Short mmCIF file of N, CA and C in Angstrom, two decimals:
data_model
loop_
_atom_site.label_atom_id
_atom_site.label_comp_id
_atom_site.label_asym_id
_atom_site.label_seq_id
_atom_site.Cartn_x
_atom_site.Cartn_y
_atom_site.Cartn_z
N TYR A 1 -22.27 89.51 0.48
CA TYR A 1 -21.66 90.52 1.25
C TYR A 1 -20.40 90.00 -0.16
N LEU A 2 -19.90 89.17 -0.20
CA LEU A 2 -18.64 89.24 -1.38
C LEU A 2 -18.98 90.28 -2.47
N MET A 3 -20.42 89.93 -2.84
CA MET A 3 -20.51 90.59 -4.27
C MET A 3 -21.03 92.08 -3.86
N GLU A 4 -21.84 92.51 -3.20
CA GLU A 4 -22.24 93.27 -2.68
C GLU A 4 -21.04 94.41 -1.56
N VAL A 5 -20.51 94.19 -0.83
CA VAL A 5 -19.66 95.25 0.05
C VAL A 5 -18.52 94.60 -0.60
N GLU A 6 -17.93 93.89 -1.04
CA GLU A 6 -16.58 93.55 -1.38
C GLU A 6 -16.18 93.71 -2.71
N ASP A 7 -17.14 94.08 -3.63
CA ASP A 7 -17.32 93.84 -5.05
C ASP A 7 -16.54 92.87 -5.84
N PHE A 8 -16.96 91.64 -5.41
CA PHE A 8 -15.96 90.53 -5.61
C PHE A 8 -17.47 90.04 -7.05
N PRO A 9 -16.46 90.04 -8.63
CA PRO A 9 -17.60 89.59 -9.61
C PRO A 9 -18.67 88.18 -9.37
N GLU A 10 -19.20 87.99 -9.53
CA GLU A 10 -20.20 86.45 -9.51
C GLU A 10 -19.15 85.94 -10.18
N GLU A 11 -18.51 86.09 -11.34
CA GLU A 11 -18.10 84.97 -12.24
C GLU A 11 -16.98 84.34 -11.52
N ALA A 12 -16.39 85.40 -10.70
CA ALA A 12 -15.07 84.81 -9.59
C ALA A 12 -15.36 84.14 -8.18
N ILE A 13 -16.49 83.65 -8.58
CA ILE A 13 -16.96 82.98 -7.39
C ILE A 13 -17.26 81.78 -7.92
N THR A 14 -16.80 80.47 -7.14
CA THR A 14 -16.70 79.04 -7.19
C THR A 14 -17.63 78.83 -6.01
N VAL A 15 -18.73 78.09 -6.22
CA VAL A 15 -19.65 77.46 -4.82
C VAL A 15 -20.07 76.28 -5.31
N LEU A 16 -19.25 75.43 -4.23
CA LEU A 16 -19.80 73.85 -4.68
C LEU A 16 -20.46 73.46 -3.26
N MET A 17 -21.48 72.91 -3.80
CA MET A 17 -22.81 72.85 -2.82
C MET A 17 -23.19 71.48 -3.29
N ASP A 18 -23.92 70.76 -2.10
CA ASP A 18 -24.81 69.51 -2.15
C ASP A 18 -26.35 69.83 -2.29
N ASP A 19 -26.74 70.81 -2.88
CA ASP A 19 -27.91 71.20 -3.08
C ASP A 19 -28.76 71.42 -4.35
N GLY A 20 -28.13 70.52 -5.46
CA GLY A 20 -28.84 70.06 -6.75
C GLY A 20 -28.87 71.09 -7.75
N ILE A 21 -28.39 72.25 -7.13
CA ILE A 21 -28.20 73.77 -7.95
C ILE A 21 -26.85 73.54 -8.41
N HIS A 22 -25.73 73.84 -7.38
CA HIS A 22 -24.60 74.12 -7.70
C HIS A 22 -23.59 72.63 -7.95
N THR A 23 -22.56 72.86 -8.32
CA THR A 23 -21.64 71.98 -8.33
C THR A 23 -20.87 71.06 -7.16
N LYS A 24 -21.32 69.80 -7.19
CA LYS A 24 -20.86 69.05 -5.85
C LYS A 24 -19.70 69.05 -5.15
N PRO A 25 -19.49 68.79 -4.30
CA PRO A 25 -18.56 68.97 -3.43
C PRO A 25 -17.47 67.92 -3.07
N SER A 26 -17.37 66.78 -4.44
CA SER A 26 -16.93 65.92 -4.47
C SER A 26 -15.18 66.19 -4.33
N ARG A 27 -14.49 64.97 -3.92
CA ARG A 27 -12.62 65.03 -3.74
C ARG A 27 -12.65 66.05 -4.88
N ASP A 28 -12.61 65.28 -6.42
CA ASP A 28 -11.91 66.21 -7.74
C ASP A 28 -12.23 67.50 -7.64
N ASN A 29 -13.90 67.66 -7.20
CA ASN A 29 -14.12 69.38 -7.75
C ASN A 29 -13.82 70.09 -6.50
N ILE A 30 -13.07 70.00 -5.57
CA ILE A 30 -12.81 70.28 -4.58
C ILE A 30 -11.07 70.61 -4.98
N LEU A 31 -10.65 69.75 -5.21
CA LEU A 31 -9.61 69.66 -5.55
C LEU A 31 -8.84 70.99 -6.78
N THR A 32 -9.78 70.33 -7.94
CA THR A 32 -9.80 71.57 -9.08
C THR A 32 -9.98 72.54 -8.71
N ALA A 33 -10.97 73.01 -7.66
CA ALA A 33 -11.07 74.43 -7.59
C ALA A 33 -10.03 74.88 -6.53
N PHE A 34 -9.39 74.52 -5.68
CA PHE A 34 -7.92 74.88 -5.25
C PHE A 34 -6.78 74.78 -6.28
N ALA A 35 -6.61 74.04 -7.21
CA ALA A 35 -6.02 74.28 -7.99
C ALA A 35 -6.05 75.11 -9.14
N ASN A 36 -7.58 75.55 -9.31
CA ASN A 36 -7.93 76.61 -10.04
C ASN A 36 -7.75 78.45 -9.14
N ILE A 37 -7.45 77.88 -8.10
CA ILE A 37 -7.25 79.39 -7.05
C ILE A 37 -6.23 79.21 -7.57
N VAL A 38 -4.96 78.72 -7.47
CA VAL A 38 -3.36 78.80 -7.17
C VAL A 38 -3.27 78.91 -8.98
N ARG A 39 -3.87 78.46 -9.77
CA ARG A 39 -3.44 79.13 -11.26
C ARG A 39 -3.78 80.18 -11.66
N ASP A 40 -5.30 80.80 -10.98
CA ASP A 40 -5.66 81.96 -11.53
C ASP A 40 -5.50 83.21 -10.57
N THR A 41 -4.67 82.97 -9.73
CA THR A 41 -4.58 84.12 -8.90
C THR A 41 -2.59 84.81 -8.89
N ARG A 42 -2.80 85.94 -8.87
CA ARG A 42 -1.62 86.78 -8.99
C ARG A 42 -1.37 87.94 -7.47
N GLU A 43 -0.44 87.81 -7.41
CA GLU A 43 0.46 89.10 -6.49
C GLU A 43 -0.84 90.07 -6.30
N GLY A 44 -1.19 90.42 -4.99
CA GLY A 44 -1.87 90.94 -4.86
C GLY A 44 -3.30 90.78 -5.30
N ASP A 45 -4.02 89.85 -5.24
CA ASP A 45 -5.36 89.24 -5.08
C ASP A 45 -5.54 88.88 -3.75
N VAL A 46 -6.81 89.10 -4.11
CA VAL A 46 -7.83 88.63 -2.47
C VAL A 46 -8.33 87.45 -2.52
N VAL A 47 -7.93 86.28 -2.29
CA VAL A 47 -8.97 85.19 -2.18
C VAL A 47 -9.71 84.77 -0.61
N PHE A 48 -10.86 84.49 -1.15
CA PHE A 48 -11.66 83.75 0.16
C PHE A 48 -12.31 82.82 0.28
N CYS A 49 -11.64 81.85 0.85
CA CYS A 49 -12.02 80.63 0.70
C CYS A 49 -13.00 80.20 2.22
N HIS A 50 -14.34 79.71 1.72
CA HIS A 50 -15.27 79.04 3.22
C HIS A 50 -15.44 77.89 3.17
N TYR A 51 -15.01 76.80 4.11
CA TYR A 51 -15.56 75.48 3.92
C TYR A 51 -16.48 75.34 5.20
N SER A 52 -17.97 74.67 4.86
CA SER A 52 -18.59 74.45 5.93
C SER A 52 -19.12 72.88 5.55
N GLY A 53 -18.23 72.17 6.17
CA GLY A 53 -18.44 70.46 6.13
C GLY A 53 -18.26 69.57 7.09
N HIS A 54 -17.84 68.31 6.97
CA HIS A 54 -17.32 67.68 8.06
C HIS A 54 -15.49 67.71 7.57
N GLY A 55 -15.00 67.32 8.99
CA GLY A 55 -13.76 67.56 9.16
C GLY A 55 -13.58 66.05 9.42
N GLY A 56 -12.00 65.49 9.68
CA GLY A 56 -11.57 64.18 10.13
C GLY A 56 -9.94 64.20 10.45
N GLN A 57 -9.90 63.20 11.02
CA GLN A 57 -8.69 63.03 11.05
C GLN A 57 -7.72 61.41 10.90
N VAL A 58 -6.79 61.32 10.21
CA VAL A 58 -6.18 60.13 9.92
C VAL A 58 -5.19 60.41 10.21
N PRO A 59 -4.37 59.12 10.71
CA PRO A 59 -3.15 59.13 10.90
C PRO A 59 -2.41 59.41 10.27
N ASP A 60 -0.93 60.20 10.89
CA ASP A 60 -0.49 60.82 10.34
C ASP A 60 1.25 60.43 10.06
N THR A 61 1.21 60.09 8.76
CA THR A 61 2.55 59.31 7.76
C THR A 61 3.88 60.17 7.72
N SER A 62 3.44 61.42 8.02
CA SER A 62 4.81 61.87 7.84
C SER A 62 5.69 62.60 9.31
N ASN A 63 4.72 61.98 10.59
CA ASN A 63 5.09 62.17 11.53
C ASN A 63 5.67 64.14 11.69
N ASP A 64 4.83 64.83 11.35
CA ASP A 64 5.07 66.21 11.37
C ASP A 64 3.98 66.78 12.87
N GLU A 65 2.85 65.57 12.99
CA GLU A 65 1.67 66.25 14.10
C GLU A 65 2.03 65.37 15.17
N ILE A 66 1.90 66.87 16.56
CA ILE A 66 1.96 66.40 17.92
C ILE A 66 1.13 64.94 18.42
N ASP A 67 -0.13 65.67 17.92
CA ASP A 67 -1.47 64.38 18.20
C ASP A 67 -1.09 63.21 17.37
N GLY A 68 -0.31 63.26 16.39
CA GLY A 68 -0.17 61.84 15.13
C GLY A 68 -0.89 61.63 14.23
N PHE A 69 -1.76 62.73 14.12
CA PHE A 69 -3.12 62.80 12.99
C PHE A 69 -3.01 63.86 12.40
N ASP A 70 -3.55 63.69 10.94
CA ASP A 70 -3.52 64.96 10.35
C ASP A 70 -5.13 65.05 9.97
N GLU A 71 -5.33 66.37 10.11
CA GLU A 71 -6.62 66.89 9.79
C GLU A 71 -7.10 66.59 8.32
N THR A 72 -8.28 66.40 8.15
CA THR A 72 -8.82 66.15 6.58
C THR A 72 -9.89 66.99 6.15
N LEU A 73 -10.18 66.82 4.78
CA LEU A 73 -11.56 67.56 4.70
C LEU A 73 -12.43 66.30 3.91
N ILE A 74 -13.68 66.37 4.30
CA ILE A 74 -14.66 65.16 4.12
C ILE A 74 -15.46 65.26 3.19
N PRO A 75 -15.07 65.09 2.11
CA PRO A 75 -15.88 65.15 0.57
C PRO A 75 -17.31 64.66 0.21
N ILE A 76 -18.26 64.90 -0.26
CA ILE A 76 -19.19 64.08 -0.71
C ILE A 76 -19.30 62.79 -1.15
N ASP A 77 -17.82 62.10 -1.47
CA ASP A 77 -17.80 61.20 -2.18
C ASP A 77 -16.98 60.44 -1.49
N TYR A 78 -16.60 60.82 -0.07
CA TYR A 78 -15.36 60.02 0.81
C TYR A 78 -15.40 58.74 1.04
N ASP A 79 -16.52 58.35 0.59
CA ASP A 79 -16.99 56.65 0.76
C ASP A 79 -16.08 55.81 -0.10
N THR A 80 -15.95 56.54 -1.11
CA THR A 80 -15.43 55.64 -2.71
C THR A 80 -14.07 56.72 -3.23
N ASN A 81 -13.66 57.66 -2.86
CA ASN A 81 -12.83 58.60 -2.95
C ASN A 81 -11.92 59.11 -1.48
N GLY A 82 -12.14 59.28 -0.65
CA GLY A 82 -11.73 59.12 0.60
C GLY A 82 -11.42 60.73 1.06
N HIS A 83 -10.74 60.87 2.37
CA HIS A 83 -10.32 61.89 2.79
C HIS A 83 -9.70 63.06 2.07
N ILE A 84 -9.72 64.17 2.19
CA ILE A 84 -8.68 65.36 1.51
C ILE A 84 -7.63 65.53 2.51
N ARG A 85 -6.40 65.25 2.56
CA ARG A 85 -5.45 65.77 3.35
C ARG A 85 -5.17 66.90 2.82
#
């Protein structure tokens, strides 16, 4: 859809997937992908992010959440590198 209908070039699409083909969705790879978006986009660009994975909650340490928890992304290596806040 993004390439065929919206004309996104293939080289502008990053896929992180635990399928043995794409780059794995590890903590570092997810954070790097988001950092690349911030670094490479300019005013007027369109960014589409889709996350289809596990999420979690950890205690809120900044006291800005009514329910007392921050929501997280859970990368493939969460057991050694933790959640992503």
